[in-house]
Amino acid sequence: MLISLIVILLYGVFENVIGSIVGPSLVFYVESVGGTNDDYGKALSAHMLGMTLLVTFYGNWVDSNGNKYQAPFACTFILGIVGSLIYFLASVLPKGFWAVNAIIFGRFIQGMGAAGKTLIQCWIATAVPHDNMKTVLTVQSMAGNLGTFAPTNSISGNVQAGQTIVIDRNGVDINGDVSNSGTISVLPPSDSNEASLVLNNALLT
């Protein structure tokens, strides 16, 4: 059981790592292949749709095969790998229709694989003795949280006087689209010591 528990914990860590990296970068990836904000929304929705469709399927699968988890977990791994390959394949496809839809389809397949995360709680409830349940759930939660320590959107580096950085309300650099944005302007210094920072409908955290 110990080996199975370690594999389950690692699965949770890697799933959160992928989510932490793909999530913040998805909008830039879609734009880089010629997609729009609508396409970005479709990619997000496709992932959730894939999860929704497969959650109950995995549960019924485990119930119908005598609480055996190997095959369902293998299926989630395979779907996750295939979805990721399709997702990254978009970068070598012609920009526009084919690349954008490869991202959307890849995210859909990834969502079908990610739906298997629900099996983790089911397996713990089935395989772990009741007296150890709280400890295992705590460790599982901690392991999952480790996967969230990945780079997120930020503005860093030296900002020159007179430069304007366009960001949206989530802090994402969207210089090409100012429809839902604020601006941060660094004005020339009035003396030799400091410059002025002007915020217009922008939130700094």
Coordinates of C-alpha atoms in Angstrom, one line a residue:
M1 CA 0.0 0.0 0.0
L2 CA 2.9 2.4 0.7
I3 CA 4.1 2.3 -2.9
S4 CA 0.5 3.0 -4.1
L5 CA 0.2 5.9 -1.7
I6 CA 3.5 7.4 -2.9
V7 CA 2.3 7.1 -6.5
I8 CA -1.0 8.7 -5.7
L9 CA 0.7 11.6 -3.9
L10 CA 3.1 12.2 -6.8
Y11 CA 0.2 12.2 -9.2
G12 CA -1.4 15.0 -7.2
V13 CA 1.8 17.0 -7.1
F14 CA 2.4 16.7 -10.9
E15 CA -1.2 17.4 -11.7
N16 CA -1.1 20.7 -9.7
V17 CA 2.3 21.6 -11.3
I18 CA 0.8 21.2 -14.8
G19 CA -2.2 23.2 -13.8
S20 CA -0.1 26.0 -12.3
I21 CA 2.1 26.3 -15.4
V22 CA -0.5 25.8 -18.1
G23 CA -3.2 27.9 -16.5
P24 CA -1.3 31.2 -16.4
S25 CA 0.3 30.7 -19.8
L26 CA -2.7 29.5 -21.7
V27 CA -3.9 32.9 -22.8
F28 CA -0.4 33.7 -24.2
Y29 CA -0.2 30.3 -25.9
V30 CA -3.6 30.8 -27.6
E31 CA -2.7 34.3 -28.8
S32 CA 0.7 33.1 -30.1
V33 CA -1.0 30.7 -32.5
G34 CA -3.5 33.3 -33.8
G35 CA -6.3 32.7 -31.3
T36 CA -8.6 35.3 -29.7
N37 CA -10.0 35.8 -26.2
D38 CA -13.0 33.7 -27.3
D39 CA -10.7 30.9 -28.2
Y40 CA -9.1 31.2 -24.8
G41 CA -12.5 30.9 -23.2
K42 CA -13.3 27.8 -25.3
A43 CA -10.0 26.2 -24.2
L44 CA -10.9 26.8 -20.5
S45 CA -14.4 25.5 -21.0
A46 CA -13.2 22.4 -23.0
H47 CA -11.1 21.3 -20.0
M48 CA -14.0 21.6 -17.6
L49 CA -16.3 19.8 -20.0
G50 CA -13.9 16.9 -20.3
M51 CA -13.7 16.7 -16.5
T52 CA -17.5 16.8 -16.1
L53 CA -18.1 14.1 -18.6
L54 CA -15.6 11.6 -17.2
V55 CA -16.0 12.1 -13.4
T56 CA -19.1 9.8 -13.1
F57 CA -17.6 7.4 -15.6
Y58 CA -14.6 6.7 -13.5
G59 CA -16.8 6.3 -10.4
N60 CA -19.0 3.8 -12.2
W61 CA -16.0 2.0 -13.5
V62 CA -14.5 1.4 -10.1
D63 CA -17.9 0.4 -8.7
S64 CA -18.4 -2.2 -11.4
N65 CA -15.0 -3.8 -11.3
G66 CA -14.8 -4.6 -7.6
N67 CA -13.0 -1.5 -6.4
K68 CA -9.9 -2.1 -8.6
Y69 CA -8.2 1.2 -9.4
Q70 CA -5.3 0.1 -11.6
A71 CA -7.1 0.3 -15.0
P72 CA -9.0 3.6 -14.2
F73 CA -5.8 5.3 -13.1
A74 CA -3.9 4.0 -16.1
C75 CA -6.7 5.5 -18.3
T76 CA -6.3 8.9 -16.6
F77 CA -2.6 8.8 -17.2
I78 CA -2.9 7.9 -20.8
L79 CA -5.5 10.6 -21.5
G80 CA -3.4 13.2 -19.7
I81 CA -0.3 12.3 -21.8
V82 CA -2.3 12.2 -25.1
G83 CA -4.0 15.5 -24.2
S84 CA -0.7 17.1 -23.4
L85 CA 0.9 15.9 -26.6
I86 CA -2.0 17.4 -28.7
Y87 CA -1.8 20.6 -26.7
F88 CA 1.9 21.1 -27.4
L89 CA 1.5 19.9 -31.0
A90 CA -0.4 23.1 -31.6
S91 CA 2.9 25.0 -31.5
V92 CA 4.1 23.3 -34.7
L93 CA 0.8 23.4 -36.6
P94 CA -0.1 26.3 -39.0
K95 CA -1.4 29.3 -37.0
G96 CA -5.1 29.9 -37.0
F97 CA -7.8 27.2 -37.2
W98 CA -5.6 24.1 -36.9
A99 CA -3.4 25.3 -34.1
V100 CA -6.2 26.9 -32.1
N101 CA -8.5 23.9 -32.3
A102 CA -5.6 21.6 -31.4
I103 CA -5.2 23.6 -28.1
I104 CA -8.9 23.3 -27.5
F105 CA -9.1 19.6 -28.2
G106 CA -5.9 18.9 -26.2
R107 CA -7.4 20.7 -23.2
F108 CA -10.6 18.7 -23.6
I109 CA -8.6 15.4 -23.5
Q110 CA -6.5 16.7 -20.6
G111 CA -9.7 17.4 -18.7
M112 CA -10.9 13.9 -19.3
G113 CA -7.7 12.7 -17.7
A114 CA -7.8 15.2 -14.9
A115 CA -11.3 13.9 -13.9
G116 CA -9.4 10.9 -12.5
K117 CA -8.3 13.1 -9.5
T118 CA -11.5 12.1 -7.8
L119 CA -10.3 8.6 -7.7
I120 CA -7.6 9.6 -5.3
Q121 CA -10.1 10.4 -2.5
C122 CA -12.0 7.2 -3.3
W123 CA -8.9 5.1 -3.1
I124 CA -7.8 6.6 0.2
A125 CA -11.3 6.0 1.6
T126 CA -11.1 2.3 0.5
A127 CA -7.5 1.3 1.2
V128 CA -6.4 3.4 4.2
P129 CA -7.4 2.3 7.7
H130 CA -9.8 4.6 9.4
D131 CA -7.3 5.5 12.2
N132 CA -4.8 6.7 9.6
M133 CA -7.3 8.5 7.4
K134 CA -6.7 12.0 8.8
T135 CA -2.9 11.7 8.5
V136 CA -3.0 10.4 4.9
L137 CA -5.5 13.1 3.8
T138 CA -3.3 15.8 5.4
V139 CA -0.2 14.5 3.6
Q140 CA -2.2 14.3 0.4
S141 CA -3.3 17.9 0.7
M142 CA 0.2 19.1 1.5
A143 CA 1.6 17.2 -1.4
G144 CA -0.9 18.7 -3.8
N145 CA -0.1 22.2 -2.5
L146 CA 3.5 21.6 -3.4
G147 CA 2.5 21.5 -7.0
T148 CA 1.1 25.1 -6.8
F149 CA 4.5 26.6 -6.2
A150 CA 5.1 27.4 -9.9
P151 CA 5.8 30.7 -11.7
T152 CA 2.7 32.9 -12.1
N153 CA 2.1 36.1 -14.0
S154 CA 4.2 39.0 -12.9
I155 CA 5.9 42.1 -14.2
S156 CA 9.5 42.2 -13.4
G157 CA 12.7 43.8 -14.5
N158 CA 13.7 47.4 -15.0
V159 CA 10.9 49.8 -16.1
Q160 CA 12.2 52.9 -17.8
A161 CA 10.9 56.4 -17.2
G162 CA 8.2 57.2 -19.8
Q163 CA 7.4 53.5 -20.4
T164 CA 3.8 52.4 -20.2
I165 CA 2.9 48.8 -19.3
V166 CA -0.6 47.7 -20.3
I167 CA -2.1 45.0 -18.0
D168 CA -5.5 43.5 -17.5
R169 CA -7.2 43.5 -14.1
N170 CA -5.6 40.1 -13.3
G171 CA -2.1 41.6 -13.8
V172 CA -1.5 39.9 -17.2
D173 CA 0.5 41.8 -19.8
I174 CA -1.9 42.3 -22.7
N175 CA -0.2 45.1 -24.7
G176 CA -2.1 44.0 -27.8
D177 CA -5.6 44.2 -26.2
V178 CA -6.6 47.2 -24.0
S179 CA -10.4 46.5 -24.1
N180 CA -10.4 45.4 -20.4
S181 CA -7.2 46.9 -19.1
G182 CA -5.6 49.5 -16.9
T183 CA -2.2 51.1 -17.4
I184 CA 0.9 51.6 -15.3
S185 CA 2.9 54.6 -16.4
V186 CA 6.4 55.5 -15.1
L187 CA 6.8 59.2 -15.6
P188 CA 10.1 61.0 -15.8
P189 CA 11.5 62.0 -12.4
S190 CA 10.9 65.5 -11.2
D191 CA 14.3 65.4 -9.6
S192 CA 17.3 63.1 -9.6
N193 CA 16.0 60.8 -7.0
E194 CA 12.7 59.2 -8.0
A195 CA 10.2 58.7 -10.7
S196 CA 6.4 58.9 -10.4
L197 CA 4.2 55.8 -10.8
V198 CA 0.7 56.6 -12.3
L199 CA -2.0 54.0 -12.1
N200 CA -5.1 54.1 -14.3
N201 CA -7.7 51.4 -13.5
A202 CA -4.9 49.0 -12.6
L203 CA -4.6 47.0 -9.4
L204 CA -1.2 46.1 -7.8
T205 CA -1.0 43.3 -5.4

